[in-house]
mmCIF file of C-alpha atoms in Angstrom:
data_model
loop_
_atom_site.group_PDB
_atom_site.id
_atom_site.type_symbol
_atom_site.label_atom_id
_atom_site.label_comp_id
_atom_site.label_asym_id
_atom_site.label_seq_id
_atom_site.Cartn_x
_atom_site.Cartn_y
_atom_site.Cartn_z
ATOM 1 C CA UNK A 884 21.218 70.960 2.033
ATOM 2 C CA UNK A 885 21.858 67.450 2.424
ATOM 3 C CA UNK A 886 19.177 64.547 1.601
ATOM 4 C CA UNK A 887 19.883 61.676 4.138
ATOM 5 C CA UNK A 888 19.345 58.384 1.931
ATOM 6 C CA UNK A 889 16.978 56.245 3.553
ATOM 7 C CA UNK A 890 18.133 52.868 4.730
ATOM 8 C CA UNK A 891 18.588 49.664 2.322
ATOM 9 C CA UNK A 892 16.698 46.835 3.661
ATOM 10 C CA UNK A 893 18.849 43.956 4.131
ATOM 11 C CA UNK A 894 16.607 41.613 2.062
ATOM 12 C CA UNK A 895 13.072 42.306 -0.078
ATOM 13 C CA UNK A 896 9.963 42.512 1.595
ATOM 14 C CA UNK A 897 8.430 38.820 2.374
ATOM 15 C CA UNK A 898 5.125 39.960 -0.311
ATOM 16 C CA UNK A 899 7.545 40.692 -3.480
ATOM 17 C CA UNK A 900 9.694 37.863 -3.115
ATOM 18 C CA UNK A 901 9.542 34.661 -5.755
ATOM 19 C CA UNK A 902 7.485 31.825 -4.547
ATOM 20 C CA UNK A 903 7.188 28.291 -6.200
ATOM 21 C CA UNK A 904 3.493 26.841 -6.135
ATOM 22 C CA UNK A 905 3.054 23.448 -6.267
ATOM 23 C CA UNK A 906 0.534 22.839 -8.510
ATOM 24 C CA UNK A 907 0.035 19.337 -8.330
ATOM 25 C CA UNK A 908 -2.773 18.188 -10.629
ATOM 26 C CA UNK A 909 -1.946 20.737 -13.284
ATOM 27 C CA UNK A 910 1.660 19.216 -13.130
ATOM 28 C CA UNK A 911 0.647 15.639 -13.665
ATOM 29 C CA UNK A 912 -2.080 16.745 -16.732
ATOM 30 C CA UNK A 913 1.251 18.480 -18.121
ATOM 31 C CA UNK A 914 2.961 15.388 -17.739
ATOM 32 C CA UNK A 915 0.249 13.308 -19.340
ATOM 33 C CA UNK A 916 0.249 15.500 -22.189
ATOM 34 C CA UNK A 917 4.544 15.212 -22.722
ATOM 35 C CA UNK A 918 4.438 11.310 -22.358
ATOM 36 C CA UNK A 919 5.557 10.650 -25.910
ATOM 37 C CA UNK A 920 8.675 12.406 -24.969
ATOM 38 C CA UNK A 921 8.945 9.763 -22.365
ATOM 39 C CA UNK A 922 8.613 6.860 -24.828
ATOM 40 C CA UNK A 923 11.468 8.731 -27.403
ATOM 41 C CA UNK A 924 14.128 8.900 -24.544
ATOM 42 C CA UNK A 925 12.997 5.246 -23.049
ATOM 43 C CA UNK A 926 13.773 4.684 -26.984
ATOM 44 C CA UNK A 927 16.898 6.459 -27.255
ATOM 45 C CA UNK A 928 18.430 4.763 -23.804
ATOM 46 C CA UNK A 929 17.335 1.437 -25.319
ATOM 47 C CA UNK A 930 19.415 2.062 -28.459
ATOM 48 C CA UNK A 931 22.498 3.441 -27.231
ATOM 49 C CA UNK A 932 22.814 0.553 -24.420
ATOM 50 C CA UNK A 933 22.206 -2.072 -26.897
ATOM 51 C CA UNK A 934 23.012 -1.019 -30.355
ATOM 52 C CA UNK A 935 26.850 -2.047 -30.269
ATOM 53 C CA UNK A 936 26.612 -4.824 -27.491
ATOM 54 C CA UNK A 937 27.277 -8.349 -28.816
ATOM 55 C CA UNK A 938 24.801 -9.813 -27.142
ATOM 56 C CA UNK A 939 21.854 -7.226 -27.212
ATOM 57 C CA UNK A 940 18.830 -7.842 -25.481
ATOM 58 C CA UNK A 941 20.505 -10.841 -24.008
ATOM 59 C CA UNK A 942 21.624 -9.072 -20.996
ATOM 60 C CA UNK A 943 18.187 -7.973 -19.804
ATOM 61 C CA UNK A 944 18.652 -11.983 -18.924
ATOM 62 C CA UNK A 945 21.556 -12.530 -18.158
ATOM 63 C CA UNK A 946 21.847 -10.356 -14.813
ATOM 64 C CA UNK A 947 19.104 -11.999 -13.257
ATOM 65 C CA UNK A 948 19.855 -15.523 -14.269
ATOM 66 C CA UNK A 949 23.638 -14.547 -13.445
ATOM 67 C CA UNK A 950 21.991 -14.109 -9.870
ATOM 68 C CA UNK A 951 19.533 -17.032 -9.607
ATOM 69 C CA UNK A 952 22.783 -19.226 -10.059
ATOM 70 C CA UNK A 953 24.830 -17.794 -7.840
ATOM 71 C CA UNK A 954 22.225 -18.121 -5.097
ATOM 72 C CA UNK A 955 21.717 -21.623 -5.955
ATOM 73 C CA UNK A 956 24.565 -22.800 -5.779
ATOM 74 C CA UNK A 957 25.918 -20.746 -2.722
ATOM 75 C CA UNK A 958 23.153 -19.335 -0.885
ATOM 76 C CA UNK A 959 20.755 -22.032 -0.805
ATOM 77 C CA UNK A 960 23.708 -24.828 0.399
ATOM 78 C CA UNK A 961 24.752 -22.752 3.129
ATOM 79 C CA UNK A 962 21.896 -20.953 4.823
ATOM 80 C CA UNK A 963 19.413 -23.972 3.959
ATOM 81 C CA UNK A 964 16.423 -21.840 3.094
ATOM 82 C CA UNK A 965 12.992 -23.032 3.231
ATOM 83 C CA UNK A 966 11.275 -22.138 -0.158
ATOM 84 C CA UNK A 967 7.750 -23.522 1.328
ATOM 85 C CA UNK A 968 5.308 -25.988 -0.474
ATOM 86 C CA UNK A 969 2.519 -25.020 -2.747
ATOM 87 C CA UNK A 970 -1.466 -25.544 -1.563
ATOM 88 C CA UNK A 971 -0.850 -28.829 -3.168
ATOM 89 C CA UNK A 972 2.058 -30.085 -0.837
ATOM 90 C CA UNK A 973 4.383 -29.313 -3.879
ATOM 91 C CA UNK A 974 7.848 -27.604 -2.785
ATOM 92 C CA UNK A 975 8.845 -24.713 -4.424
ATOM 93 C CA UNK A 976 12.188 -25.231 -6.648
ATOM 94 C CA UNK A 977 14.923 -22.877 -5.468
ATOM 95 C CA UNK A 978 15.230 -21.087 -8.769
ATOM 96 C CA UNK A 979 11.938 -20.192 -9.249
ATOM 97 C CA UNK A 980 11.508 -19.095 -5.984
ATOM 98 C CA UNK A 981 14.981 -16.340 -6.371
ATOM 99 C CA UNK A 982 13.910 -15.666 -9.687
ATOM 100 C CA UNK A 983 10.347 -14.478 -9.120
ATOM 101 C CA UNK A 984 11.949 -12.029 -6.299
ATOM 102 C CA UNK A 985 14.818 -11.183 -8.514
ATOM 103 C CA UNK A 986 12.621 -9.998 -11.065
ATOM 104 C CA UNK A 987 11.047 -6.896 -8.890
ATOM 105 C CA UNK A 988 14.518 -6.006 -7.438
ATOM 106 C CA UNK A 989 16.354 -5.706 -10.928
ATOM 107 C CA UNK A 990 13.496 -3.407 -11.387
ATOM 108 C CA UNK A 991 14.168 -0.951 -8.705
ATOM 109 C CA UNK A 992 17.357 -1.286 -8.847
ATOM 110 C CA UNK A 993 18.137 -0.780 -12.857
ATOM 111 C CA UNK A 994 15.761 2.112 -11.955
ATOM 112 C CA UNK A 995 16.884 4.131 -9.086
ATOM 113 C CA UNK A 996 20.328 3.378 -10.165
ATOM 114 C CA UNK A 997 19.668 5.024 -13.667
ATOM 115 C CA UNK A 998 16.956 6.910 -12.661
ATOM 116 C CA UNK A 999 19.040 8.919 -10.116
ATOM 117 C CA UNK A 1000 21.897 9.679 -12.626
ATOM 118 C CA UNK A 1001 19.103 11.019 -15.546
ATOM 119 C CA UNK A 1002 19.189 14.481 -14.717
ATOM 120 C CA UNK A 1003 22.825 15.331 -14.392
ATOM 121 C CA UNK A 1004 22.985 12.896 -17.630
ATOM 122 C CA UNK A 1005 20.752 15.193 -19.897
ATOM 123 C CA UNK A 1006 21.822 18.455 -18.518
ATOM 124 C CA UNK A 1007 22.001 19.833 -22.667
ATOM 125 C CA UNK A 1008 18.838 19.004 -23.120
ATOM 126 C CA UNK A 1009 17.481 20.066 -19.806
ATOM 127 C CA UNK A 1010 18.765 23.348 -20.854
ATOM 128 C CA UNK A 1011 17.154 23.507 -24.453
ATOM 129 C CA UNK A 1012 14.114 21.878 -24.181
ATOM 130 C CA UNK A 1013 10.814 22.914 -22.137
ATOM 131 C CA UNK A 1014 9.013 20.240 -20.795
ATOM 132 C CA UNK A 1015 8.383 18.363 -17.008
ATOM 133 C CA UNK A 1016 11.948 17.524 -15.967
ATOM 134 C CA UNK A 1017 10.292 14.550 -14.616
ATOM 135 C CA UNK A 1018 10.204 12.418 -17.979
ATOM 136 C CA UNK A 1019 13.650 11.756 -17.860
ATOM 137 C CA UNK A 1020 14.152 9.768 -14.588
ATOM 138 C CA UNK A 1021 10.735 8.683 -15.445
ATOM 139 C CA UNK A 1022 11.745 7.250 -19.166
ATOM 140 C CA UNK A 1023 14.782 5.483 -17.056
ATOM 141 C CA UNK A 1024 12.062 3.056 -15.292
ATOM 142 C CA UNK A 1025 10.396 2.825 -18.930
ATOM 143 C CA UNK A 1026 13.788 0.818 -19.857
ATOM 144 C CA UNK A 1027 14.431 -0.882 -16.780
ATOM 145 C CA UNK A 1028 10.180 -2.556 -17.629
ATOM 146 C CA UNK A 1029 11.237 -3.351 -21.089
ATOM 147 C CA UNK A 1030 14.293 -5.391 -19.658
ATOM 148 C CA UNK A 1031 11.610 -7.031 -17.007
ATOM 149 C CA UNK A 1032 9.498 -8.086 -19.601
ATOM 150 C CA UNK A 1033 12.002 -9.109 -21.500
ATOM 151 C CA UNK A 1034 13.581 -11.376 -18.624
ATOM 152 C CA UNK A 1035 10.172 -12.822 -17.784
ATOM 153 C CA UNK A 1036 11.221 -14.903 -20.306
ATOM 154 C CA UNK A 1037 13.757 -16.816 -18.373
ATOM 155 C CA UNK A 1038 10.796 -17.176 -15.858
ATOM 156 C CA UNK A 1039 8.663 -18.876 -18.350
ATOM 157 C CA UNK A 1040 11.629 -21.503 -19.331
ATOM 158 C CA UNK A 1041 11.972 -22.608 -15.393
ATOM 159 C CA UNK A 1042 8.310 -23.100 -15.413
ATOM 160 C CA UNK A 1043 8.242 -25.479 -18.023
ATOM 161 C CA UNK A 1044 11.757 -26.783 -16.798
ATOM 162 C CA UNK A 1045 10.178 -27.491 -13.565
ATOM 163 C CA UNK A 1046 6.998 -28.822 -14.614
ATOM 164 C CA UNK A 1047 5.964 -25.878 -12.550
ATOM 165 C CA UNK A 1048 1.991 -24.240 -13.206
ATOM 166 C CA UNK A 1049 1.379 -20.255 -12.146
ATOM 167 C CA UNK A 1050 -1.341 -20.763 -9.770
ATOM 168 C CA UNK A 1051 -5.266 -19.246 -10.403
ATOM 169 C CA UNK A 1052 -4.553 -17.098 -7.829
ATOM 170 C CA UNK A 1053 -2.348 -14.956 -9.718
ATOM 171 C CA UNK A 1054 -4.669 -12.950 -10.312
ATOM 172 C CA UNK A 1055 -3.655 -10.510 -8.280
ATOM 173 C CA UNK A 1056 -0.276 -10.326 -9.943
ATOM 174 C CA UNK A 1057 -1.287 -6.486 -11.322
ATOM 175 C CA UNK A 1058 -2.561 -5.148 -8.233
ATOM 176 C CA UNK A 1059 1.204 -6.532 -6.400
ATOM 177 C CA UNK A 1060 2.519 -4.623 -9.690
ATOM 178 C CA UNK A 1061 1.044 -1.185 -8.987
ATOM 179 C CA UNK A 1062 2.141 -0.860 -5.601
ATOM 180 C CA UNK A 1063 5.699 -2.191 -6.921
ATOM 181 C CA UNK A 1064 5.462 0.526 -9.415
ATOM 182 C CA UNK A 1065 4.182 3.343 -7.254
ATOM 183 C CA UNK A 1066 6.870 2.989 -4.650
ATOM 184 C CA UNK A 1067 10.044 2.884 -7.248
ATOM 185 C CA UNK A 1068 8.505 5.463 -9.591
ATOM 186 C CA UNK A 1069 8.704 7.580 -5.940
ATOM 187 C CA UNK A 1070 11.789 6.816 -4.941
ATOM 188 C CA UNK A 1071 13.971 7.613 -8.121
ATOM 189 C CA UNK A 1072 11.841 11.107 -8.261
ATOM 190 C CA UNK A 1073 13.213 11.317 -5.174
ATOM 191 C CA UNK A 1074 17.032 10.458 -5.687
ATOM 192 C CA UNK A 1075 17.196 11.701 -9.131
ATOM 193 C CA UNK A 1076 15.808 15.445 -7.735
ATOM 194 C CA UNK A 1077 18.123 15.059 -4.818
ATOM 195 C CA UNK A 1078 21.240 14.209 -6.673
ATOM 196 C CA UNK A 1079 21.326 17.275 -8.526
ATOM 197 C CA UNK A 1080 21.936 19.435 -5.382
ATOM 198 C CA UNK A 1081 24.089 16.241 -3.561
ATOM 199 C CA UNK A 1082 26.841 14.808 -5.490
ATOM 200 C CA UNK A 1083 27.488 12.363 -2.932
ATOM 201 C CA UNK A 1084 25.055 9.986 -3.595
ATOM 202 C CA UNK A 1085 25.797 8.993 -6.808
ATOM 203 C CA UNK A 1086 28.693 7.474 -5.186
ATOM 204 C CA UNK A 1087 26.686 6.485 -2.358
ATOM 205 C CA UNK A 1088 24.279 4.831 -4.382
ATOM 206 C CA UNK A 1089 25.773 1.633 -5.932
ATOM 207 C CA UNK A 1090 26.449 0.949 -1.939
ATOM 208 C CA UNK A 1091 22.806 1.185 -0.806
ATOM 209 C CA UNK A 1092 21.442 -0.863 -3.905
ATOM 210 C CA UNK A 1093 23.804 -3.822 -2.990
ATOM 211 C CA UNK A 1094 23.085 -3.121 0.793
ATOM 212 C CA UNK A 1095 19.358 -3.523 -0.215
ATOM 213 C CA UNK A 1096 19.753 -6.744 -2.490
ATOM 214 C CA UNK A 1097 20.538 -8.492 1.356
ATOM 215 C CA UNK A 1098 18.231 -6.410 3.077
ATOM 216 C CA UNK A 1099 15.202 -7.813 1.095
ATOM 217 C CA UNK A 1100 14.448 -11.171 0.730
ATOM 218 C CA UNK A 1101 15.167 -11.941 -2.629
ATOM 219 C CA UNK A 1102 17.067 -14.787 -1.952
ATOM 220 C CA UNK A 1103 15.039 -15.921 1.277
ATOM 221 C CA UNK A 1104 11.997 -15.787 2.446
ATOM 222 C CA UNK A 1105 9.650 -13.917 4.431
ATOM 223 C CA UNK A 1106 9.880 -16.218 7.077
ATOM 224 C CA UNK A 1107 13.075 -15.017 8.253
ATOM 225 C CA UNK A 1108 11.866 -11.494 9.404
ATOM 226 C CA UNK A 1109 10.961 -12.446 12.933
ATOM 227 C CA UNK A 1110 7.130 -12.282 12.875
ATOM 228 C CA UNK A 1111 6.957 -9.492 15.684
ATOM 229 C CA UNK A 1112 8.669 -6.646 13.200
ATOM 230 C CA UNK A 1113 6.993 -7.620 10.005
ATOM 231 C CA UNK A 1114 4.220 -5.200 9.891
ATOM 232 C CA UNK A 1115 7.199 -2.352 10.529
ATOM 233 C CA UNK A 1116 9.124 -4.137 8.093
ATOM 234 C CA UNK A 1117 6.464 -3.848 5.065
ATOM 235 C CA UNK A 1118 6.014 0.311 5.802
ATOM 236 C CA UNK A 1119 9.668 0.786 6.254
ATOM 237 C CA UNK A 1120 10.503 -1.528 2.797
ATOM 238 C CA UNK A 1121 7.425 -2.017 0.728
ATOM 239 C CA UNK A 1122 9.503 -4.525 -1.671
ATOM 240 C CA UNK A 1123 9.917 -7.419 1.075
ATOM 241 C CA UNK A 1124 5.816 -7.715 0.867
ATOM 242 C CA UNK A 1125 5.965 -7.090 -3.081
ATOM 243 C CA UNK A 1126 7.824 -9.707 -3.474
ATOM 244 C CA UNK A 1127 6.663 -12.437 -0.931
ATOM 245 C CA UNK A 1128 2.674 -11.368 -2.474
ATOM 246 C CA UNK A 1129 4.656 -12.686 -6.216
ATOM 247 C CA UNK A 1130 5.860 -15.995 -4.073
ATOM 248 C CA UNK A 1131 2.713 -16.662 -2.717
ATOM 249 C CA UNK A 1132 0.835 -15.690 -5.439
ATOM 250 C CA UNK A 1133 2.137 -17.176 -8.599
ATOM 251 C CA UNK A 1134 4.215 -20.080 -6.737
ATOM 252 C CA UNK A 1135 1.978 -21.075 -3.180
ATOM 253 C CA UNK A 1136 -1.324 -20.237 -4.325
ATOM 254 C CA UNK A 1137 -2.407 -18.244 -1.593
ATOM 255 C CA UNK A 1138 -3.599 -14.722 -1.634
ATOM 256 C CA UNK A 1139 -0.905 -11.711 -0.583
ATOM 257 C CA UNK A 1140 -0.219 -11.623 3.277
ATOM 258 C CA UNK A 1141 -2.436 -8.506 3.708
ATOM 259 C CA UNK A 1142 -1.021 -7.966 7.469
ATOM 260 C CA UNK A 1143 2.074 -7.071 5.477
ATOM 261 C CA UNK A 1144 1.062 -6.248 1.945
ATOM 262 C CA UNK A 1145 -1.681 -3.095 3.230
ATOM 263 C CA UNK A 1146 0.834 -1.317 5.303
ATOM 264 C CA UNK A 1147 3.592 -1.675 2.155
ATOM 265 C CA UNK A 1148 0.554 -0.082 -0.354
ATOM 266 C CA UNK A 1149 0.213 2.551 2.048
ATOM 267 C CA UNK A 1150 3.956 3.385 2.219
ATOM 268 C CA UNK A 1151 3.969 2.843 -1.193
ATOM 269 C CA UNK A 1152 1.467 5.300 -2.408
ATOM 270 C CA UNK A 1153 2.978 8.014 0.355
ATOM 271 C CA UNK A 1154 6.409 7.748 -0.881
ATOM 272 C CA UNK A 1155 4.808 8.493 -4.503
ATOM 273 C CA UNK A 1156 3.046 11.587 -4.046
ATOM 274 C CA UNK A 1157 6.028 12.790 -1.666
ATOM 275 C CA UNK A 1158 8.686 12.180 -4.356
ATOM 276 C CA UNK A 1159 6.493 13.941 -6.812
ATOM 277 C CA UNK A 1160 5.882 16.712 -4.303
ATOM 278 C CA UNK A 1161 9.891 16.676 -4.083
ATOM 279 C CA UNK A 1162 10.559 16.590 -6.900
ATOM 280 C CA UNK A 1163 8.687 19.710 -8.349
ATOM 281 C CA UNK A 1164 9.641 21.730 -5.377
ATOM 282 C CA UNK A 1165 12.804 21.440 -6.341
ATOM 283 C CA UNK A 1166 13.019 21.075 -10.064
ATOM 284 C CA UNK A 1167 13.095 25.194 -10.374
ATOM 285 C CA UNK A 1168 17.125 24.908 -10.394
ATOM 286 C CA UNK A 1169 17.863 21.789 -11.287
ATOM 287 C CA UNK A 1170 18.959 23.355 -14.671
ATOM 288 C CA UNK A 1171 21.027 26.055 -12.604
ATOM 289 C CA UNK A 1172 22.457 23.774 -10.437
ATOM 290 C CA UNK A 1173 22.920 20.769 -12.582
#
């Protein structure tokens, strides 16, 4: 007598099959507890950029002063840009006013552009090592705040170049910095998680960066976004409002253009917790696939 097999099932049943739980606050206490790990490779990077470079440290400068001059003496001559006066009638100087936006945008873009590669670039020790695959793109915008600190310097020089005070109401200089830091901190969890599984963009990404550098005004204003789009504008691109709240700020004395600055906070903040979310949905085969 026969016995008639029964059938296979084409796929397991939808209760036994493997299911990846976000765990969100458990995630970030794990993180918290692994952020030395984050200051050793912010360490590391720093070395191995600068250890055999002639000029070191220098070129945490010399990019953004590289840039200031180049807009000066191009940009500024031949689209005429208004830089504004101060609550004091005083006109902003041209190089402080690119430099203070150039600042924020070396930022991002030292850290998306790093950020996004820091994944495929540890793949040993992604491999060896347990811990939140997150400190490495995070220990990427470590190293890209070192070399902001570091060029602040240059902004301190054009002050006193310029004869040029930071204004009282620059106080609010660390709240501006938060919502800077929430919304690049999201977007390289989300480029260096996305990477992994699309090759593409780390070709595509040099493009978009420079795309970006125009997009924002670093070398112009605020002003020229037509006043109709702005509030779009600051959700779609939270660094425009970032870094006109720096201009008017530190240089014009008046407090961040909150018609612009909330929506770019909101964005900010959403982009954050979505990259995160992202990024630990898909951090499971990142070591497979990377």
């Amino acid at each position: 007598m026969t016995t008639i097999a029964p059938p296979v099932p084409e796929a397991p049943p939808s209760g036994a099959r493997y299911r990846h739980y976000i765990r969100f606050f458990s995630s970030l206490k794990a993180l918290v507890k692994r952020r030395e790990l984050i200051l050793a490779l912010a360490e590391r990077d720093l070395r191995a950029r600068y250890k055999q470079a002639n000029f070191g440290f220098a070129w945490s400068l010399i990019t953004p002063i590289a840039l200031m001059v180049v807009f000066s003496l191009f940009l500024k001559r031949v689209a005429n840009i208004d830089t504004g006066v101060d609550v004091t009638g005083r006109s902003i100087p041209y190089p402080l006013f690119t430099y203070i936006g150039l600042l924020p945008w070396t930022l991002f873009s030292a850290s998306v552009s790093n950020g996004g590669q820091a994944l495929i670039m540890n793949v040993p020790i992604l491999k060896k090592v347990a811990c939140p695959r997150e400190v490495f793109p995070l220990a990427t915008v470590v190293v890209a705040t070192v070399d902001m600190i570091l060029a602040t310097v240059a902004l301190a020089v054009l002050f006193i170049i310029y004869g040029f005070v930071p204004h009282g109401t620059s106080y609010w200089v660390p709240m501006i910095l938060m919502v800077q830091f929430a919304f690049t901190i999201g977007i390289v969890l989300i480029v260096s998680s996305a990477m992994v599984y699309v090759r593409d963009l780390r070709h595509a990404l040099p493009l978009f960066l420079q795309l970006g550098l125009f997009a924002t005004p670093v070398a112009y204003g605020m002003e020229t976004v037509p006043p109709s789009i702005r509030e779009i504008y600051g959700y779609v691109n939270p660094l425009a409002p970032v870094i006109d709240g720096y201009r008017r700020t530190v240089l014009l004395g008046l407090p961040p253009d909150w018609q612009t600055f909330l929506p770019a906070a909101g964005s900010s903040i959403a982009v954050l917790v979505l990259g995160y979310l992202l990024f630990k949905k898909l951090e499971t085969g990142i070591a497979d696939v990377a």
